Structures are given as C-alpha cells and as structure tokens.
C-alpha cells in the first residue's frame, strides 16, 4: 500500500474538502472560481504549467487563490476530491498519473468527454488504487451555467457523490451504477451537436462561396422556424474557432463510442476532421485572436475562402 492511502479519512462535510483540478483550462478555471467563492480550498495542475503559454493560468490562480501543484501525483496526494478536466484523449493517462498517490476514499470525478470504454478503463485504475471513481457527463456548454451546468454521474460511487456535489452547488444527477452509461449519453449527444457545428461551417462557407447564403438561411428558417440561423452560425463558428481542437478530440472519442456499439462512425469521424481542420487554421491565426472570434460568421467564412483562393493560385 502506498503511503498516501494510509492518510486520514476524507471529511464527511464536502465544504471541508480540499479540491484539486487536473487540467486548468476553461472547465477547471470556471469551476475553481465558483468553488473558491464558497471559501473552499482549491488546487490545480496542468501539463502546460512550466511551458509556453502558462502565464494566463498562473495569473488566474494568483487572482483566485488557487494553489498550483507541480504534478498530478502531488495534487492527488493533497486533496479529498479530484476533478479530471483535460482533453478527452488524456482521460486514462490522468487516472494513471493520479492513482499511485490518490488518498483512500477520495472521490475522482472524470469530467472528460471520453468513450465508455475509456471511462471503464480509468475507473478500474482509480478504484484499484483505493479511490472512488465517478464518471461525469456535462450535457451542455459549461460557460453559461458554470457550476450549475447539468451533469450526469455514473459508476458504483455515483450515488454517494451526488449529494456531496449538490451541497457544493453542482446540478448533478446519478443515472447509473454502471460506468459508461453517462458518457454514452454525452457522446451520442455530441454526435448531433458537434456534427451540427461542423455541418453549419461547411454548409454556410460553401453557400457563401456560391453567393446563395441568403437563400440557404431562408430555407433553413422555413424548415426549422424555432432557430435563428444567423445567430446560430455566428455562435457555431466562434465556438469551433475557440475550441475546435478539444472538440475534435471529443469527436474521436464519440467515434470510438459508435464503434463500441458496432457501427462505423462515418458522421462522427467526419465531424472530428472538420473540427480539427478549423482548429488548424485558428492555430495559424487565420481568424485573428481566438478570444475575439465572436464576429459575424460571414467574416470567418470569407477568410476561409480567401485562403483557399490563395492556395489555389499557388498551384
């Protein structure tokens, strides 16, 4: 047994917990702000600490009283409740990094948009080390809701964690004692939502190239009268420009979820490719600063089309 497992019991009152985030991106920062506002002790570790681009994380931590740890293991050894909020492909790697130091009885909430198979693998690692693994599936965009974002929980320890999260202000609901159910719900939703994002970018940009965007949007409005397609286009372009890399990884996991069900993931794989394609161009600063991507979708489409025209002219 490692030394960390022999440490004191986890406090029964969640408001006395020390909480640690592995991953200090958008999710980690928003949730840490809300938990710190309640007076809770919060720490974080991110693989990007120590490298280029770490300053925003360090500035945020200093401004909100979040302690930055040197490693995932150091964080796991010092907290009562671990939240894994990294890119989807790293879900199992985080569990492996935390397991040697996780405290006995500590909850490990996997916030990552990973496939049911990945969640089951991560869960086996944490539970074998003495922790209590719970899968979490965030069911909509986090920023508008913050800590109150609808969250589905799954796994053997989900029902024990649910009232604790409610006490901390989360809108959490245990839906299954079996790992994979909550994540499958999230992944199937993502096939639709992230797929719609990719289709809008592809359809609207192509319509712009042919000069038929007005007719296309009018037809969509007639078919789906409850949606403002102009605003939806602006929003989808912005979110994919800002978070396309993370979305592409999530859709690789969604594709794996489809495969685990026995289907070939044509739609999910295509969505992942389109999300990554936009992310590549955002990395090249085609759309300017990501934080200022909330411009009309036509401006973004024109930049894409201008780049395509320039590339064709070089051939």
mmCIF file of C-alpha atoms in Angstrom:
data_model
loop_
_atom_site.group_PDB
_atom_site.id
_atom_site.type_symbol
_atom_site.label_atom_id
_atom_site.label_comp_id
_atom_site.label_asym_id
_atom_site.label_seq_id
_atom_site.Cartn_x
_atom_site.Cartn_y
_atom_site.Cartn_z
ATOM 1 C CA UNK A 1 0.000 0.000 0.000
ATOM 2 C CA UNK A 2 1.385 3.455 -0.819
ATOM 3 C CA UNK A 3 1.807 5.997 1.954
ATOM 4 C CA UNK A 4 -0.949 8.241 0.620
ATOM 5 C CA UNK A 5 -3.559 5.553 1.245
ATOM 6 C CA UNK A 6 -2.730 5.466 4.938
ATOM 7 C CA UNK A 7 -3.511 9.155 5.467
ATOM 8 C CA UNK A 8 -6.530 10.486 7.384
ATOM 9 C CA UNK A 9 -10.131 9.949 6.407
ATOM 10 C CA UNK A 10 -11.910 12.162 3.893
ATOM 11 C CA UNK A 11 -14.056 14.789 5.718
ATOM 12 C CA UNK A 12 -17.751 13.936 5.759
ATOM 13 C CA UNK A 13 -18.712 17.558 5.024
ATOM 14 C CA UNK A 14 -17.974 18.355 1.350
ATOM 15 C CA UNK A 15 -17.484 22.017 2.243
ATOM 16 C CA UNK A 16 -14.433 20.935 4.239
ATOM 17 C CA UNK A 17 -12.894 19.118 1.270
ATOM 18 C CA UNK A 18 -9.687 20.096 -0.398
ATOM 19 C CA UNK A 19 -10.485 20.027 -4.115
ATOM 20 C CA UNK A 20 -7.983 19.554 -6.919
ATOM 21 C CA UNK A 21 -8.311 20.021 -10.670
ATOM 22 C CA UNK A 22 -6.125 18.114 -13.080
ATOM 23 C CA UNK A 23 -6.486 20.351 -16.111
ATOM 24 C CA UNK A 24 -6.698 24.099 -15.634
ATOM 25 C CA UNK A 25 -8.371 25.132 -18.868
ATOM 26 C CA UNK A 26 -11.841 26.619 -19.289
ATOM 27 C CA UNK A 27 -13.602 23.992 -17.156
ATOM 28 C CA UNK A 28 -11.048 23.986 -14.371
ATOM 29 C CA UNK A 29 -10.891 27.760 -14.135
ATOM 30 C CA UNK A 30 -14.654 28.356 -14.135
ATOM 31 C CA UNK A 31 -15.348 25.681 -11.532
ATOM 32 C CA UNK A 32 -12.420 26.745 -9.370
ATOM 33 C CA UNK A 33 -13.762 30.318 -9.348
ATOM 34 C CA UNK A 34 -17.173 29.143 -8.147
ATOM 35 C CA UNK A 35 -15.727 26.819 -5.506
ATOM 36 C CA UNK A 36 -13.311 29.452 -4.247
ATOM 37 C CA UNK A 37 -16.268 31.844 -3.949
ATOM 38 C CA UNK A 38 -17.665 29.363 -1.408
ATOM 39 C CA UNK A 39 -14.426 29.509 0.545
ATOM 40 C CA UNK A 40 -13.213 26.036 -0.395
ATOM 41 C CA UNK A 41 -9.550 25.110 -0.720
ATOM 42 C CA UNK A 42 -8.729 24.558 -4.416
ATOM 43 C CA UNK A 43 -5.537 23.436 -6.135
ATOM 44 C CA UNK A 44 -4.736 22.628 -9.735
ATOM 45 C CA UNK A 45 -2.197 21.009 -12.014
ATOM 46 C CA UNK A 46 -1.917 21.366 -15.765
ATOM 47 C CA UNK A 47 0.606 19.776 -18.080
ATOM 48 C CA UNK A 48 1.129 23.195 -19.693
ATOM 49 C CA UNK A 49 2.494 24.686 -16.479
ATOM 50 C CA UNK A 50 6.183 25.296 -16.925
ATOM 51 C CA UNK A 51 5.871 25.710 -20.683
ATOM 52 C CA UNK A 52 4.934 28.390 -23.167
ATOM 53 C CA UNK A 53 1.547 29.971 -22.555
ATOM 54 C CA UNK A 54 1.466 29.237 -18.837
ATOM 55 C CA UNK A 55 1.114 32.887 -17.768
ATOM 56 C CA UNK A 56 -2.716 33.073 -18.059
ATOM 57 C CA UNK A 57 -3.026 30.004 -15.809
ATOM 58 C CA UNK A 58 -0.627 31.405 -13.237
ATOM 59 C CA UNK A 59 -2.306 34.813 -13.303
ATOM 60 C CA UNK A 60 -5.742 33.227 -12.861
ATOM 61 C CA UNK A 61 -4.552 31.047 -9.991
ATOM 62 C CA UNK A 62 -2.954 34.000 -8.224
ATOM 63 C CA UNK A 63 -6.071 36.100 -8.692
ATOM 64 C CA UNK A 64 -8.420 33.460 -7.270
ATOM 65 C CA UNK A 65 -6.321 31.861 -4.559
ATOM 66 C CA UNK A 66 -5.798 28.549 -6.353
ATOM 67 C CA UNK A 67 -2.656 26.628 -5.401
ATOM 68 C CA UNK A 68 -0.716 25.237 -8.373
ATOM 69 C CA UNK A 69 0.839 21.804 -7.873
ATOM 70 C CA UNK A 70 3.973 20.510 -9.658
ATOM 71 C CA UNK A 71 2.409 17.221 -10.813
ATOM 72 C CA UNK A 72 -0.810 15.228 -10.950
ATOM 73 C CA UNK A 73 0.526 12.896 -8.267
ATOM 74 C CA UNK A 74 1.358 15.798 -5.934
ATOM 75 C CA UNK A 75 -2.158 17.101 -6.370
ATOM 76 C CA UNK A 76 -3.750 13.696 -5.786
ATOM 77 C CA UNK A 77 -1.813 13.219 -2.563
ATOM 78 C CA UNK A 78 -3.045 16.512 -1.111
ATOM 79 C CA UNK A 79 -6.773 16.624 -1.889
ATOM 80 C CA UNK A 80 -10.007 14.876 -0.909
ATOM 81 C CA UNK A 81 -11.738 15.297 -4.258
ATOM 82 C CA UNK A 82 -10.063 15.187 -7.679
ATOM 83 C CA UNK A 83 -11.688 16.557 -10.817
ATOM 84 C CA UNK A 84 -10.096 15.419 -14.079
ATOM 85 C CA UNK A 85 -10.848 18.055 -16.727
ATOM 86 C CA UNK A 86 -8.364 17.545 -19.545
ATOM 87 C CA UNK A 87 -8.639 16.785 -23.250
ATOM 88 C CA UNK A 88 -10.585 13.632 -23.994
ATOM 89 C CA UNK A 89 -7.595 11.591 -25.168
ATOM 90 C CA UNK A 90 -5.836 12.079 -21.813
ATOM 91 C CA UNK A 91 -8.576 10.710 -19.543
ATOM 92 C CA UNK A 92 -6.870 7.370 -18.909
ATOM 93 C CA UNK A 93 -3.407 8.959 -18.637
ATOM 94 C CA UNK A 94 -4.632 11.269 -15.852
ATOM 95 C CA UNK A 95 -6.074 8.326 -13.928
ATOM 96 C CA UNK A 96 -2.731 6.543 -14.269
ATOM 97 C CA UNK A 97 -0.850 9.624 -13.067
ATOM 98 C CA UNK A 98 -3.081 10.144 -10.021
ATOM 99 C CA UNK A 99 -3.535 6.517 -8.957
ATOM 100 C CA UNK A 100 -0.209 5.979 -7.119
ATOM 101 C CA UNK A 101 -0.930 8.908 -4.802
ATOM 102 C CA UNK A 102 -4.729 9.027 -4.538
ATOM 103 C CA UNK A 103 -5.981 9.052 -0.947
ATOM 104 C CA UNK A 104 -8.109 6.144 0.204
ATOM 105 C CA UNK A 105 -11.761 7.032 -0.213
ATOM 106 C CA UNK A 106 -11.094 10.190 -2.215
ATOM 107 C CA UNK A 107 -13.591 10.800 -4.997
ATOM 108 C CA UNK A 108 -12.236 11.092 -8.525
ATOM 109 C CA UNK A 109 -14.709 12.818 -10.870
ATOM 110 C CA UNK A 110 -13.847 12.280 -14.527
ATOM 111 C CA UNK A 111 -15.264 15.307 -16.347
ATOM 112 C CA UNK A 112 -13.692 14.325 -19.653
ATOM 113 C CA UNK A 113 -15.662 13.688 -22.836
ATOM 114 C CA UNK A 114 -14.267 10.203 -23.318
ATOM 115 C CA UNK A 115 -15.828 6.998 -24.611
ATOM 116 C CA UNK A 116 -17.496 4.478 -22.276
ATOM 117 C CA UNK A 117 -14.542 2.137 -22.787
ATOM 118 C CA UNK A 118 -12.061 4.816 -21.726
ATOM 119 C CA UNK A 119 -14.140 5.656 -18.646
ATOM 120 C CA UNK A 120 -14.268 1.997 -17.650
ATOM 121 C CA UNK A 121 -10.505 1.707 -18.034
ATOM 122 C CA UNK A 122 -9.855 4.845 -15.979
ATOM 123 C CA UNK A 123 -12.330 3.727 -13.338
ATOM 124 C CA UNK A 124 -10.612 0.387 -12.860
ATOM 125 C CA UNK A 125 -7.288 2.169 -12.322
ATOM 126 C CA UNK A 126 -8.569 4.597 -9.668
ATOM 127 C CA UNK A 127 -10.717 2.080 -7.799
ATOM 128 C CA UNK A 128 -7.847 -0.420 -7.641
ATOM 129 C CA UNK A 129 -5.709 2.284 -6.031
ATOM 130 C CA UNK A 130 -8.260 2.941 -3.281
ATOM 131 C CA UNK A 131 -10.032 5.958 -4.734
ATOM 132 C CA UNK A 132 -13.686 6.233 -5.711
ATOM 133 C CA UNK A 133 -14.070 6.860 -9.432
ATOM 134 C CA UNK A 134 -17.204 8.543 -10.806
ATOM 135 C CA UNK A 135 -17.765 9.390 -14.455
ATOM 136 C CA UNK A 136 -19.281 12.762 -15.202
ATOM 137 C CA UNK A 137 -21.035 13.768 -18.405
ATOM 138 C CA UNK A 138 -21.557 17.506 -18.950
ATOM 139 C CA UNK A 139 -24.715 17.832 -21.006
ATOM 140 C CA UNK A 140 -24.367 21.338 -22.456
ATOM 141 C CA UNK A 141 -21.915 24.199 -22.807
ATOM 142 C CA UNK A 142 -20.426 24.996 -19.410
ATOM 143 C CA UNK A 143 -19.854 28.804 -19.520
ATOM 144 C CA UNK A 144 -23.495 29.972 -19.348
ATOM 145 C CA UNK A 145 -24.290 27.653 -16.429
ATOM 146 C CA UNK A 146 -20.919 27.496 -14.694
ATOM 147 C CA UNK A 147 -21.072 25.152 -11.690
ATOM 148 C CA UNK A 148 -24.814 24.638 -12.307
ATOM 149 C CA UNK A 149 -24.246 23.000 -15.687
ATOM 150 C CA UNK A 150 -26.377 19.828 -15.999
ATOM 151 C CA UNK A 151 -24.101 16.924 -15.027
ATOM 152 C CA UNK A 152 -24.852 13.212 -15.246
ATOM 153 C CA UNK A 153 -22.973 10.845 -12.929
ATOM 154 C CA UNK A 154 -22.263 7.160 -13.394
ATOM 155 C CA UNK A 155 -20.498 4.303 -11.680
ATOM 156 C CA UNK A 156 -20.527 2.406 -8.403
ATOM 157 C CA UNK A 157 -19.834 5.545 -6.365
ATOM 158 C CA UNK A 158 -22.074 7.962 -8.276
ATOM 159 C CA UNK A 159 -24.975 7.918 -5.826
ATOM 160 C CA UNK A 160 -22.633 8.590 -2.903
ATOM 161 C CA UNK A 161 -21.084 11.583 -4.694
ATOM 162 C CA UNK A 162 -24.376 13.116 -5.911
ATOM 163 C CA UNK A 163 -25.475 14.742 -2.598
ATOM 164 C CA UNK A 164 -21.921 15.961 -1.991
ATOM 165 C CA UNK A 165 -21.857 17.748 -5.343
ATOM 166 C CA UNK A 166 -25.307 19.192 -4.696
ATOM 167 C CA UNK A 167 -24.003 20.629 -1.433
ATOM 168 C CA UNK A 168 -21.184 22.281 -3.387
ATOM 169 C CA UNK A 169 -23.626 23.853 -5.851
ATOM 170 C CA UNK A 170 -23.437 21.415 -8.770
ATOM 171 C CA UNK A 171 -26.547 20.351 -10.694
ATOM 172 C CA UNK A 172 -25.615 16.667 -10.608
ATOM 173 C CA UNK A 173 -27.741 13.566 -11.092
ATOM 174 C CA UNK A 174 -26.658 9.947 -10.701
ATOM 175 C CA UNK A 175 -28.081 7.983 -13.620
ATOM 176 C CA UNK A 176 -26.409 4.570 -13.451
ATOM 177 C CA UNK A 177 -24.337 2.335 -11.184
ATOM 178 C CA UNK A 178 -22.529 1.035 -14.271
ATOM 179 C CA UNK A 179 -19.692 3.000 -15.842
ATOM 180 C CA UNK A 180 -20.261 4.047 -19.434
ATOM 181 C CA UNK A 181 -23.952 4.950 -19.343
ATOM 182 C CA UNK A 182 -23.448 8.649 -18.545
ATOM 183 C CA UNK A 183 -20.595 9.028 -21.029
ATOM 184 C CA UNK A 184 -22.568 7.242 -23.749
ATOM 185 C CA UNK A 185 -25.360 9.779 -23.219
ATOM 186 C CA UNK A 186 -22.887 12.612 -23.650
ATOM 187 C CA UNK A 187 -21.167 11.041 -26.666
ATOM 188 C CA UNK A 188 -24.411 10.369 -28.525
ATOM 189 C CA UNK A 189 -25.459 13.965 -27.924
ATOM 190 C CA UNK A 190 -22.089 15.149 -29.232
ATOM 191 C CA UNK A 191 -22.534 13.232 -32.482
ATOM 192 C CA UNK A 192 -25.528 15.511 -33.066
ATOM 193 C CA UNK A 193 -24.374 18.831 -31.574
ATOM 194 C CA UNK A 194 -20.745 18.836 -32.714
ATOM 195 C CA UNK A 195 -21.891 17.379 -36.016
ATOM 196 C CA UNK A 196 -24.305 20.275 -36.465
ATOM 197 C CA UNK A 197 -21.467 22.709 -35.804
ATOM 198 C CA UNK A 198 -19.344 21.066 -38.490
ATOM 199 C CA UNK A 199 -22.233 20.964 -40.958
ATOM 200 C CA UNK A 200 -23.049 24.644 -40.428
ATOM 201 C CA UNK A 201 -19.444 25.665 -41.050
ATOM 202 C CA UNK A 202 -19.248 23.521 -44.174
ATOM 203 C CA UNK A 203 -22.693 24.467 -45.497
ATOM 204 C CA UNK A 204 -22.527 28.187 -44.744
ATOM 205 C CA UNK A 205 -18.990 28.619 -46.096
ATOM 206 C CA UNK A 206 -19.914 26.785 -49.287
ATOM 207 C CA UNK A 207 -23.104 28.840 -49.615
ATOM 208 C CA UNK A 208 -21.021 31.983 -49.223
ATOM 209 C CA UNK A 209 -18.689 30.791 -51.998
ATOM 210 C CA UNK A 210 -21.643 30.418 -54.378
ATOM 211 C CA UNK A 211 -23.404 33.572 -53.186
ATOM 212 C CA UNK A 212 -26.511 31.686 -52.067
ATOM 213 C CA UNK A 213 -26.288 32.104 -48.287
ATOM 214 C CA UNK A 214 -29.451 34.239 -48.133
ATOM 215 C CA UNK A 215 -31.490 31.559 -49.882
ATOM 216 C CA UNK A 216 -29.988 28.767 -47.784
ATOM 217 C CA UNK A 217 -30.695 30.539 -44.487
ATOM 218 C CA UNK A 218 -34.242 31.383 -45.601
ATOM 219 C CA UNK A 219 -34.866 27.730 -46.431
ATOM 220 C CA UNK A 220 -33.473 26.594 -43.070
ATOM 221 C CA UNK A 221 -35.655 29.129 -41.267
ATOM 222 C CA UNK A 222 -38.716 27.749 -43.034
ATOM 223 C CA UNK A 223 -37.840 24.168 -42.144
ATOM 224 C CA UNK A 224 -36.706 24.929 -38.570
ATOM 225 C CA UNK A 225 -38.625 28.100 -37.613
ATOM 226 C CA UNK A 226 -37.517 27.970 -33.990
ATOM 227 C CA UNK A 227 -33.852 28.626 -34.800
ATOM 228 C CA UNK A 228 -32.255 31.961 -35.650
ATOM 229 C CA UNK A 229 -29.759 30.561 -38.150
ATOM 230 C CA UNK A 230 -27.882 33.840 -38.483
ATOM 231 C CA UNK A 231 -27.095 33.922 -34.764
ATOM 232 C CA UNK A 232 -26.558 30.164 -34.680
ATOM 233 C CA UNK A 233 -23.991 30.468 -37.447
ATOM 234 C CA UNK A 234 -22.146 33.212 -35.552
ATOM 235 C CA UNK A 235 -22.117 31.081 -32.391
ATOM 236 C CA UNK A 236 -21.026 27.836 -34.032
ATOM 237 C CA UNK A 237 -18.169 29.458 -35.927
ATOM 238 C CA UNK A 238 -16.984 31.179 -32.746
ATOM 239 C CA UNK A 239 -17.060 28.038 -30.582
ATOM 240 C CA UNK A 240 -15.264 25.881 -33.128
ATOM 241 C CA UNK A 241 -12.594 28.532 -33.734
ATOM 242 C CA UNK A 242 -12.038 28.815 -29.994
ATOM 243 C CA UNK A 243 -12.335 25.155 -29.035
ATOM 244 C CA UNK A 244 -12.030 23.133 -32.242
ATOM 245 C CA UNK A 245 -9.003 21.169 -31.068
ATOM 246 C CA UNK A 246 -10.747 19.995 -27.924
ATOM 247 C CA UNK A 247 -13.921 19.294 -29.880
ATOM 248 C CA UNK A 248 -12.003 17.230 -32.428
ATOM 249 C CA UNK A 249 -10.591 15.078 -29.633
ATOM 250 C CA UNK A 250 -14.047 14.664 -28.151
ATOM 251 C CA UNK A 251 -15.393 13.571 -31.510
ATOM 252 C CA UNK A 252 -12.629 10.971 -31.848
ATOM 253 C CA UNK A 253 -13.972 9.599 -28.575
ATOM 254 C CA UNK A 254 -17.527 9.843 -29.901
ATOM 255 C CA UNK A 255 -16.423 7.886 -32.959
ATOM 256 C CA UNK A 256 -14.947 5.245 -30.661
ATOM 257 C CA UNK A 257 -18.241 5.135 -28.764
ATOM 258 C CA UNK A 258 -20.045 4.434 -32.035
ATOM 259 C CA UNK A 259 -17.520 1.698 -32.864
ATOM 260 C CA UNK A 260 -18.026 0.128 -29.439
ATOM 261 C CA UNK A 261 -21.724 -0.114 -30.346
ATOM 262 C CA UNK A 262 -20.820 -1.962 -33.562
ATOM 263 C CA UNK A 263 -21.388 0.830 -36.105
ATOM 264 C CA UNK A 264 -18.930 2.503 -38.444
ATOM 265 C CA UNK A 265 -18.685 6.166 -37.269
ATOM 266 C CA UNK A 266 -18.835 7.928 -40.619
ATOM 267 C CA UNK A 267 -20.544 11.058 -39.279
ATOM 268 C CA UNK A 268 -18.563 11.307 -36.031
ATOM 269 C CA UNK A 269 -15.235 10.801 -37.809
ATOM 270 C CA UNK A 270 -16.095 13.412 -40.430
ATOM 271 C CA UNK A 271 -17.075 15.852 -37.703
ATOM 272 C CA UNK A 272 -13.748 15.300 -35.944
ATOM 273 C CA UNK A 273 -11.897 16.009 -39.189
ATOM 274 C CA UNK A 274 -13.798 19.249 -39.822
ATOM 275 C CA UNK A 275 -13.330 20.456 -36.234
ATOM 276 C CA UNK A 276 -9.603 19.744 -36.466
ATOM 277 C CA UNK A 277 -9.450 21.458 -39.888
ATOM 278 C CA UNK A 278 -10.843 24.672 -38.380
ATOM 279 C CA UNK A 279 -8.524 24.334 -35.370
ATOM 280 C CA UNK A 280 -5.508 24.095 -37.697
ATOM 281 C CA UNK A 281 -6.466 27.384 -39.332
ATOM 282 C CA UNK A 282 -7.150 29.006 -35.982
ATOM 283 C CA UNK A 283 -3.645 27.957 -34.896
ATOM 284 C CA UNK A 284 -2.328 29.772 -37.974
ATOM 285 C CA UNK A 285 -4.229 32.897 -36.784
ATOM 286 C CA UNK A 286 -6.436 32.898 -39.875
ATOM 287 C CA UNK A 287 -9.334 34.203 -37.752
ATOM 288 C CA UNK A 288 -7.247 36.560 -35.609
ATOM 289 C CA UNK A 289 -7.229 36.204 -31.824
ATOM 290 C CA UNK A 290 -9.362 33.318 -30.631
ATOM 291 C CA UNK A 291 -10.748 35.412 -27.773
ATOM 292 C CA UNK A 292 -12.155 37.851 -30.340
ATOM 293 C CA UNK A 293 -13.797 35.244 -32.577
ATOM 294 C CA UNK A 294 -17.337 36.450 -31.834
ATOM 295 C CA UNK A 295 -17.708 38.178 -35.190
ATOM 296 C CA UNK A 296 -20.351 37.532 -37.886
ATOM 297 C CA UNK A 297 -19.925 34.116 -39.442
ATOM 298 C CA UNK A 298 -19.566 35.663 -42.904
ATOM 299 C CA UNK A 299 -16.276 37.284 -41.894
ATOM 300 C CA UNK A 300 -14.868 33.919 -40.844
ATOM 301 C CA UNK A 301 -16.202 32.212 -43.977
ATOM 302 C CA UNK A 302 -14.616 34.901 -46.160
ATOM 303 C CA UNK A 303 -11.253 34.357 -44.506
ATOM 304 C CA UNK A 304 -11.509 30.647 -45.220
ATOM 305 C CA UNK A 305 -12.483 31.250 -48.837
ATOM 306 C CA UNK A 306 -9.728 33.824 -49.331
ATOM 307 C CA UNK A 307 -7.162 31.382 -48.017
ATOM 308 C CA UNK A 308 -8.457 28.636 -50.321
ATOM 309 C CA UNK A 309 -8.298 31.010 -53.299
ATOM 310 C CA UNK A 310 -4.726 31.994 -52.411
ATOM 311 C CA UNK A 311 -3.690 28.358 -52.115
ATOM 312 C CA UNK A 312 -5.265 27.534 -55.472
ATOM 313 C CA UNK A 313 -3.421 30.461 -57.035
ATOM 314 C CA UNK A 314 -0.102 28.952 -55.998
ATOM 315 C CA UNK A 315 -0.761 25.720 -57.846
#
